[in-house]
Short mmCIF file of C-alpha atoms and ligand atoms in Angstrom, two decimals:
data_model
loop_
_atom_site.label_atom_id
_atom_site.label_comp_id
_atom_site.label_asym_id
_atom_site.label_seq_id
_atom_site.Cartn_x
_atom_site.Cartn_y
_atom_site.Cartn_z
CA MET A 24 -0.06 0.25 -0.29
CA LEU A 25 1.22 3.68 -0.97
CA GLY A 26 1.12 6.04 1.54
CA ARG A 27 -1.74 8.63 0.95
CA ARG A 28 -1.18 12.23 1.27
CA THR A 29 -3.47 14.54 2.78
CA ARG A 30 -2.74 17.14 0.55
CA LEU A 31 -5.88 19.86 1.37
CA VAL A 32 -5.07 23.17 -0.59
CA PRO A 33 -2.51 21.86 -3.84
CA VAL A 34 -0.15 24.07 -3.63
CA VAL A 35 0.63 26.20 -0.23
CA PRO A 36 4.35 28.14 0.03
CA ASN A 37 6.29 27.51 1.93
CA ALA A 38 7.22 29.52 5.34
CA LEU A 39 10.64 30.93 3.67
CA GLU A 40 8.26 31.38 0.11
CA ARG A 41 6.14 32.70 1.71
CA LEU A 42 8.74 35.27 3.28
CA ILE A 43 10.12 36.13 -0.20
CA LEU A 44 7.19 35.54 -2.48
CA LEU A 45 4.25 37.49 -0.76
CA ARG A 46 5.66 39.45 2.09
CA LEU A 47 8.93 41.03 1.01
CA ASN A 48 8.13 41.36 -2.66
CA ARG A 49 11.21 40.11 -4.03
CA ALA A 50 10.13 37.51 -5.98
CA PRO A 51 6.61 37.43 -8.58
CA GLY A 52 4.18 36.41 -6.32
CA PRO A 53 1.85 35.44 -10.14
CA VAL A 54 4.46 32.87 -10.60
CA LEU A 55 1.47 31.33 -8.07
CA ASP A 56 -1.29 31.79 -10.36
CA LEU A 57 0.32 30.85 -13.50
CA VAL A 58 1.28 27.32 -11.07
CA GLY A 59 -2.56 27.35 -10.09
CA GLY A 60 -3.89 28.58 -13.55
CA ALA A 61 -1.96 25.29 -14.98
CA ALA A 62 -3.46 23.45 -12.66
CA GLU A 63 -6.41 23.62 -13.46
CA ARG A 64 -5.75 22.30 -16.76
CA ALA A 65 -3.96 19.16 -15.94
CA VAL A 66 -6.51 18.81 -13.55
CA GLY A 67 -9.23 18.91 -16.23
CA LEU A 68 -7.00 17.45 -18.56
CA ALA A 69 -7.03 13.60 -16.60
CA LEU A 70 -10.75 14.14 -15.98
CA GLU A 71 -10.83 14.51 -19.62
CA LEU A 72 -9.13 10.91 -20.17
CA ASP A 73 -10.30 9.38 -16.94
CA LEU A 74 -6.95 9.04 -14.84
CA PHE A 75 -8.34 9.31 -11.56
CA ALA A 76 -10.63 7.08 -12.54
CA ALA A 77 -8.27 4.52 -14.01
CA LEU A 78 -5.88 4.23 -10.81
CA GLU A 79 -9.25 3.73 -8.28
CA SER A 80 -8.27 -0.54 -8.61
CA GLY A 81 -4.77 0.73 -6.84
CA PRO A 82 -1.53 1.91 -7.76
CA THR A 83 -0.24 0.95 -11.24
CA SER A 84 2.92 1.43 -13.26
CA LEU A 85 3.10 3.98 -16.17
CA ALA A 86 3.12 1.53 -19.07
CA ASP A 87 -0.10 -0.20 -17.39
CA LEU A 88 -1.40 3.74 -16.54
CA ALA A 89 -1.06 4.43 -20.43
CA THR A 90 -2.47 1.23 -22.08
CA ARG A 91 -5.49 2.10 -19.90
CA LEU A 92 -5.79 5.35 -20.88
CA ASP A 93 -4.72 4.57 -24.18
CA CYS A 94 -1.69 7.04 -23.68
CA ALA A 95 1.74 7.66 -24.86
CA PRO A 96 3.63 6.92 -21.47
CA GLU A 97 6.57 9.48 -22.10
CA GLY A 98 3.46 11.99 -22.72
CA LEU A 99 1.12 10.82 -19.78
CA GLU A 100 4.77 11.12 -17.67
CA PRO A 101 4.30 14.14 -17.60
CA LEU A 102 0.84 15.02 -16.52
CA CYS A 103 0.62 12.11 -14.06
CA ASP A 104 3.96 13.89 -12.15
CA PHE A 105 2.70 17.20 -12.15
CA LEU A 106 0.00 15.51 -10.67
CA VAL A 107 2.02 14.53 -7.68
CA ALA A 108 3.73 17.85 -6.97
CA LEU A 109 0.16 19.62 -6.33
CA GLY A 110 -1.07 16.66 -4.26
CA TYR A 111 -3.51 15.28 -7.28
CA LEU A 112 -1.92 11.87 -6.85
CA VAL A 113 2.09 9.89 -5.12
CA ARG A 114 4.32 7.88 -6.70
CA GLU A 115 6.45 5.76 -5.61
CA ASP A 116 8.46 2.51 -6.57
CA GLY A 117 6.95 3.45 -9.95
CA ARG A 118 3.72 3.23 -10.03
CA TYR A 119 0.68 6.15 -9.67
CA ALA A 120 -2.06 6.49 -6.97
CA ASN A 121 -4.58 8.68 -5.69
CA THR A 122 -4.52 10.45 -3.03
CA GLU A 123 -6.86 10.58 -0.22
CA MET A 124 -7.24 14.15 -1.53
CA THR A 125 -8.36 12.61 -5.13
CA ALA A 126 -10.52 10.21 -4.16
CA ALA A 127 -13.01 12.16 -0.82
CA TRP A 128 -13.02 14.54 -3.25
CA LEU A 129 -13.23 13.61 -7.33
CA LEU A 130 -13.90 9.95 -7.24
CA ASP A 131 -16.91 9.64 -4.68
CA ALA A 132 -20.38 9.95 -5.50
CA ASP A 133 -20.19 13.21 -3.57
CA GLY A 134 -17.40 15.30 -5.00
CA VAL A 135 -16.82 17.55 -7.10
CA GLY A 136 -14.98 16.19 -10.03
CA PRO A 137 -18.57 16.98 -12.31
CA TRP A 138 -18.03 21.02 -10.90
CA LEU A 139 -14.47 20.87 -12.63
CA ALA A 140 -15.09 19.42 -15.61
CA PHE A 141 -18.05 22.19 -16.16
CA TRP A 142 -15.56 24.31 -15.71
CA ASN A 143 -12.97 23.07 -17.45
CA ASP A 144 -15.54 22.27 -20.57
CA VAL A 145 -17.66 25.08 -20.42
CA VAL A 146 -16.97 27.96 -18.27
CA PHE A 147 -13.28 28.59 -18.92
CA PRO A 148 -13.95 28.86 -22.71
CA PHE A 149 -17.14 30.65 -22.04
CA TRP A 150 -14.77 33.42 -20.11
CA GLU A 151 -12.11 32.99 -22.84
CA ALA A 152 -15.66 34.46 -26.32
CA GLN A 153 -16.91 36.86 -23.63
CA ALA A 154 -14.19 38.22 -20.84
CA VAL A 155 -12.89 41.77 -22.84
CA THR A 156 -16.29 42.21 -24.82
CA ALA A 157 -17.62 41.75 -20.88
CA VAL A 158 -15.60 43.92 -19.17
CA ARG A 159 -15.64 46.23 -22.13
CA GLU A 160 -19.17 47.02 -22.27
CA GLY A 161 -20.48 45.72 -19.28
CA ALA A 162 -22.52 42.17 -20.24
CA PRO A 163 -21.21 39.19 -22.73
CA ARG A 164 -23.18 38.95 -25.84
CA GLN A 165 -25.51 36.00 -24.76
CA THR A 166 -25.42 34.70 -21.15
CA LEU A 167 -24.04 31.35 -20.62
CA TYR A 168 -27.94 30.21 -20.05
CA GLU A 169 -28.57 31.51 -23.70
CA TRP A 170 -25.32 29.95 -24.76
CA LEU A 171 -26.56 26.50 -24.12
CA ASP A 172 -29.80 27.16 -24.88
CA ASP A 173 -28.04 27.35 -28.26
CA HIS A 174 -26.07 23.57 -27.50
CA PRO A 175 -28.64 21.65 -25.72
CA ASP A 176 -26.14 18.41 -25.43
CA ARG A 177 -24.38 20.57 -22.98
CA TRP A 178 -26.77 21.18 -20.33
CA ARG A 179 -26.13 17.92 -18.85
CA LEU A 180 -22.65 19.13 -17.88
CA ALA A 181 -24.22 21.76 -16.21
CA HIS A 182 -26.77 20.34 -14.72
CA GLU A 183 -24.17 18.51 -13.06
CA GLY A 184 -21.39 20.75 -12.62
CA PHE A 185 -23.92 22.16 -10.00
CA ARG A 186 -25.18 19.54 -8.63
CA ALA A 187 -21.27 18.15 -7.99
CA ALA A 188 -21.40 21.77 -6.21
CA ALA A 189 -24.60 21.61 -4.53
CA SER A 190 -22.85 18.54 -3.14
CA VAL A 191 -21.03 19.79 -0.64
CA LEU A 192 -23.44 22.32 0.58
CA ALA A 193 -26.64 20.22 0.74
CA PRO A 194 -26.31 17.80 3.71
CA THR A 195 -25.79 21.38 6.22
CA VAL A 196 -28.13 23.73 4.93
CA VAL A 197 -30.98 21.85 4.69
CA GLU A 198 -30.15 21.27 8.52
CA ARG A 199 -30.92 24.87 8.80
CA LEU A 200 -34.16 24.90 6.61
CA ASP A 201 -37.39 24.75 8.98
CA VAL A 202 -39.34 22.92 7.35
CA ALA A 203 -41.20 19.70 9.18
CA GLY A 204 -44.17 17.54 9.27
CA ASP A 205 -46.15 16.93 5.37
CA ALA A 206 -44.39 20.61 4.56
CA ARG A 207 -45.07 21.54 1.08
CA VAL A 208 -41.80 23.43 0.14
CA LEU A 209 -40.75 24.53 -3.49
CA ASP A 210 -37.27 25.54 -4.90
CA VAL A 211 -37.47 27.84 -7.63
CA GLY A 212 -34.88 27.71 -9.52
CA GLY A 213 -34.00 23.90 -8.26
CA GLY A 214 -31.68 22.59 -11.30
CA HIS A 215 -30.50 19.20 -10.93
CA GLY A 216 -32.62 18.62 -7.47
CA LEU A 217 -30.17 17.53 -4.70
CA TYR A 218 -31.56 20.04 -2.18
CA ALA A 219 -34.67 18.49 -2.98
CA ALA A 220 -33.88 14.55 -2.69
CA THR A 221 -31.40 15.93 0.39
CA ILE A 222 -35.23 17.88 1.85
CA ALA A 223 -36.86 14.61 1.04
CA GLU A 224 -34.60 12.10 2.63
CA ARG A 225 -34.60 14.33 5.93
CA HIS A 226 -38.00 15.12 6.10
CA PRO A 227 -39.96 11.46 5.35
CA THR A 228 -44.00 12.88 5.07
CA VAL A 229 -42.49 16.35 3.08
CA GLN A 230 -43.33 17.05 -0.54
CA VAL A 231 -41.16 19.10 -2.07
CA GLU A 232 -41.30 20.56 -6.18
CA VAL A 233 -38.49 21.46 -8.40
CA PHE A 234 -39.12 24.35 -10.84
CA ASP A 235 -36.82 25.05 -13.75
CA THR A 236 -36.17 24.68 -17.24
CA GLU A 237 -36.86 22.12 -19.58
CA PRO A 238 -33.47 20.56 -19.69
CA ALA A 239 -33.31 19.68 -16.06
CA ARG A 240 -35.95 17.31 -15.21
CA GLU A 241 -33.73 14.38 -16.10
CA VAL A 242 -31.29 15.36 -13.88
CA ALA A 243 -33.95 16.35 -11.55
CA LEU A 244 -35.79 13.58 -11.65
CA GLU A 245 -32.49 11.09 -11.68
CA THR A 246 -31.40 12.93 -7.97
CA ALA A 247 -34.89 11.92 -6.67
CA ARG A 248 -34.85 8.66 -7.86
CA GLU A 249 -30.80 7.23 -6.96
CA ARG A 250 -32.11 8.83 -3.28
CA GLY A 251 -35.32 6.53 -2.79
CA VAL A 252 -37.47 9.86 -3.04
CA GLU A 253 -39.19 9.64 -6.08
CA ALA A 254 -42.66 9.07 -4.87
CA ARG A 255 -42.29 12.83 -2.84
CA VAL A 256 -40.04 14.99 -5.58
CA SER A 257 -41.68 16.61 -8.31
CA PHE A 258 -40.34 19.01 -11.36
CA VAL A 259 -42.17 21.80 -12.51
CA ALA A 260 -41.40 22.83 -16.69
CA GLY A 261 -41.26 26.75 -16.64
CA ASP A 262 -40.04 30.13 -16.71
CA TYR A 263 -39.67 31.56 -13.11
CA THR A 264 -40.34 35.57 -14.36
CA THR A 265 -43.25 34.85 -16.52
CA ASP A 266 -44.70 31.62 -15.06
CA SER A 267 -46.89 30.87 -12.26
CA LEU A 268 -44.54 29.31 -9.40
CA GLY A 269 -48.47 28.23 -7.95
CA GLU A 270 -49.87 28.43 -4.48
CA GLY A 271 -49.77 27.50 -0.42
CA TYR A 272 -46.17 26.58 0.02
CA ASP A 273 -44.77 26.15 3.41
CA ALA A 274 -41.31 27.02 2.01
CA ALA A 275 -39.31 28.73 -0.90
CA LEU A 276 -35.47 28.33 -1.83
CA LEU A 277 -33.93 30.54 -4.33
CA PHE A 278 -30.76 29.23 -4.12
CA ASN A 279 -27.98 30.46 -6.66
CA VAL A 280 -30.99 32.18 -8.35
CA VAL A 281 -30.70 36.26 -7.57
CA HIS A 282 -27.09 36.31 -8.89
CA ALA A 283 -28.70 36.18 -12.52
CA HIS A 284 -30.71 39.16 -11.53
CA ASP A 285 -30.48 42.48 -11.28
CA GLY A 286 -32.42 44.55 -8.65
CA PRO A 287 -34.69 45.09 -10.07
CA GLU A 288 -35.88 41.92 -11.47
CA SER A 289 -34.84 40.22 -8.49
CA VAL A 290 -37.97 42.25 -6.15
CA ALA A 291 -39.99 41.40 -9.69
CA LEU A 292 -39.11 37.92 -8.49
CA PHE A 293 -38.96 37.33 -5.21
CA GLU A 294 -42.87 39.70 -4.71
CA ARG A 295 -43.55 36.43 -7.66
CA VAL A 296 -42.17 33.69 -5.16
CA ARG A 297 -44.33 35.90 -2.24
CA GLU A 298 -47.34 35.16 -4.29
CA ALA A 299 -46.42 31.15 -4.48
CA LEU A 300 -46.39 31.41 -0.26
CA ALA A 301 -48.47 30.53 2.72
CA PRO A 302 -48.91 33.95 4.83
CA ASP A 303 -46.76 31.95 7.14
CA GLY A 304 -44.14 30.61 5.10
CA ARG A 305 -40.75 30.98 4.91
CA LEU A 306 -38.66 32.04 2.01
CA TYR A 307 -34.58 31.34 2.16
CA VAL A 308 -31.90 32.92 -0.63
CA LEU A 309 -28.58 31.31 -0.69
CA ASP A 310 -26.00 32.88 -2.84
CA GLN A 311 -22.46 34.40 -2.33
CA PHE A 312 -22.69 38.03 -1.95
CA ASP A 313 -20.40 40.48 -1.19
CA GLY A 314 -19.59 42.55 1.80
CA THR A 315 -19.64 38.76 3.92
CA ALA A 316 -16.13 37.46 3.48
CA ARG A 317 -14.37 38.22 6.62
CA THR A 318 -10.98 36.03 5.77
CA ALA A 319 -9.04 36.31 2.56
CA LEU A 320 -10.10 32.83 1.01
CA SER A 321 -13.75 34.06 1.45
CA ARG A 322 -12.67 37.55 -0.41
CA ALA A 323 -10.84 35.46 -3.68
CA THR A 324 -13.63 33.72 -3.69
CA VAL A 325 -16.27 36.25 -3.60
CA GLY A 326 -14.48 37.99 -6.42
CA PHE A 327 -14.34 35.33 -8.09
CA VAL A 328 -17.95 34.80 -8.76
CA GLY A 329 -18.57 38.52 -8.48
CA LEU A 330 -16.01 38.18 -12.25
CA THR A 331 -17.41 34.90 -13.49
CA TYR A 332 -21.47 36.69 -12.65
CA LEU A 333 -20.15 39.39 -14.62
CA VAL A 334 -18.78 37.18 -17.84
CA THR A 335 -21.46 34.40 -18.31
CA LEU A 336 -24.50 36.57 -16.91
CA GLY A 337 -23.71 40.47 -17.01
CA GLN A 338 -24.15 40.47 -13.48
CA ARG A 339 -22.35 40.61 -10.59
CA ALA A 340 -22.40 38.96 -7.05
CA HIS A 341 -24.12 41.45 -5.07
CA ASP A 342 -24.40 43.56 -2.37
CA VAL A 343 -25.89 41.46 1.01
CA SER A 344 -27.57 44.90 1.83
CA ASP A 345 -28.76 45.03 -1.13
CA VAL A 346 -30.69 42.21 -1.46
CA SER A 347 -32.19 42.44 1.86
CA THR A 348 -33.74 46.15 0.55
CA TRP A 349 -34.74 44.40 -2.23
CA LEU A 350 -36.14 41.29 -0.44
CA ALA A 351 -38.43 44.07 1.95
CA GLU A 352 -39.54 45.76 -1.41
CA ALA A 353 -40.99 42.90 -2.20
CA GLY A 354 -43.06 42.16 0.54
CA PHE A 355 -40.78 40.24 3.44
CA GLU A 356 -38.66 40.75 6.73
CA VAL A 357 -35.07 39.54 6.36
CA GLN A 358 -35.07 36.60 10.29
CA ASP A 359 -31.98 35.86 9.82
CA ARG A 360 -28.26 35.41 7.48
CA ARG A 361 -26.41 32.28 8.26
CA SER A 362 -23.16 31.79 6.45
CA PHE A 363 -21.19 28.53 6.09
CA LEU A 364 -17.69 27.48 7.23
CA THR A 365 -17.29 25.20 4.52
CA ALA A 366 -18.60 27.00 1.81
CA PRO A 367 -16.63 30.68 1.97
CA GLY A 368 -18.33 33.94 1.50
CA VAL A 369 -22.19 31.54 0.53
CA SER A 370 -24.98 32.77 2.70
CA LEU A 371 -28.59 31.72 3.74
CA VAL A 372 -30.50 34.87 3.68
CA VAL A 373 -34.66 33.35 5.57
CA ALA A 374 -36.95 36.26 4.81
CA THR A 375 -41.01 35.75 6.12
CA PRO A 376 -43.79 37.98 4.32
CA ALA A 377 -44.21 40.96 5.53
CA ASN A 378 -47.79 41.42 7.45
C1 SAM B 404 -26.68 28.10 -10.78
S1 SAM B 404 -28.44 27.14 -11.10
C2 SAM B 404 -28.70 26.81 -9.66
C3 SAM B 404 -29.17 25.25 -9.14
C4 SAM B 404 -29.83 25.11 -7.63
N1 SAM B 404 -30.40 26.16 -6.63
C5 SAM B 404 -28.64 25.26 -7.15
O1 SAM B 404 -28.10 26.36 -6.17
O2 SAM B 404 -27.30 24.06 -6.67
C6 SAM B 404 -29.18 28.38 -11.69
C7 SAM B 404 -30.36 27.56 -11.81
O3 SAM B 404 -31.80 28.35 -12.67
C8 SAM B 404 -32.38 27.55 -13.55
N2 SAM B 404 -33.21 29.12 -14.35
C9 SAM B 404 -32.43 30.12 -14.61
N3 SAM B 404 -33.22 31.37 -15.56
C10 SAM B 404 -34.02 30.72 -15.08
C11 SAM B 404 -35.85 30.68 -15.68
N4 SAM B 404 -36.47 32.08 -16.09
N5 SAM B 404 -36.76 29.71 -15.25
C12 SAM B 404 -36.56 28.52 -14.26
N6 SAM B 404 -35.62 28.78 -14.18
C13 SAM B 404 -34.46 29.39 -14.52
C14 SAM B 404 -31.49 27.67 -14.64
O4 SAM B 404 -31.89 26.56 -15.05
C15 SAM B 404 -30.20 26.13 -13.30
O5 SAM B 404 -31.05 25.28 -13.16
#
């Protein structure tokens, strides 16, 4: 058995390197970002080749791995060695193996592999095509959702990516929702259905409806079936800006939806959701908001998603105080705001209809 190092962050400069690069400014700090950019490419390439999956059966020699992946050994070796340096693989006695980090986060069914694949195959190529326009003109020529509608075969990759990102947070978030008994929950823009399925799993008599556009149906119902809750999770296809959302729900979720809309659009959406809620219902808004970050990593994460929302949607990471104002304009009272140690920059805002 090879030793499996656990690396929580792939590249961490040591104390002397931090001093020279980051404190004394005696060497170029951007080199770290160059390595990070190349690391994302290498991991994306490895996922595309199914490299990590090929090592699931145990330590493997370069020759055997090259045969399994149909690669030239001299081509595969530099990729594998870079992944070793980054902490994704180990190499001992001439054999490669996945590290614990890779096993936990890229191979596990609830891992983030599909999320990284979505970034690698769709989002970063979209950045390359649209970033200059978005920065010069304030919006991309078309949004990522419009692009996906023009390339419907890519929707599954998107929903599987969103689901993988949600899998990190879903159990913790669902624990914090105040739903019980035979409550009816509406998941607006619930896409892949993982939040809905997790609620249904945790509360055996609660019913959840996922409201999203048609391309999400297959993945949402598949998620419910895999979790054995298909009898209590349903899917409604529609446009949440124009179609009826129903009525009488005890709780509504708007998770990672508001970042696709500006203030007036968000107010209109909140109003539509208020009409779908029972008078004592609760609205839960989850997103990455500006003004909430307390650490360097949280600030960088919110900055990163803010730029992404600009390039992909022509929007921004909204300030948390703006969202509270929009909720008040739509007739809600904010009751609470919670953040998550495992998801830097993400907040859950809880609101109830004002009387
Ligand atoms: C970023 S995903 C969030 C998915 C899920 N709520 C989560 O937090 O993981 C945004 C979702 O909103 C859906 N969506 C965007 N515009 C929509 C619209 N006008 N009507 C219905 N759904 C929409 C997308 O299809 C997508 O599933």
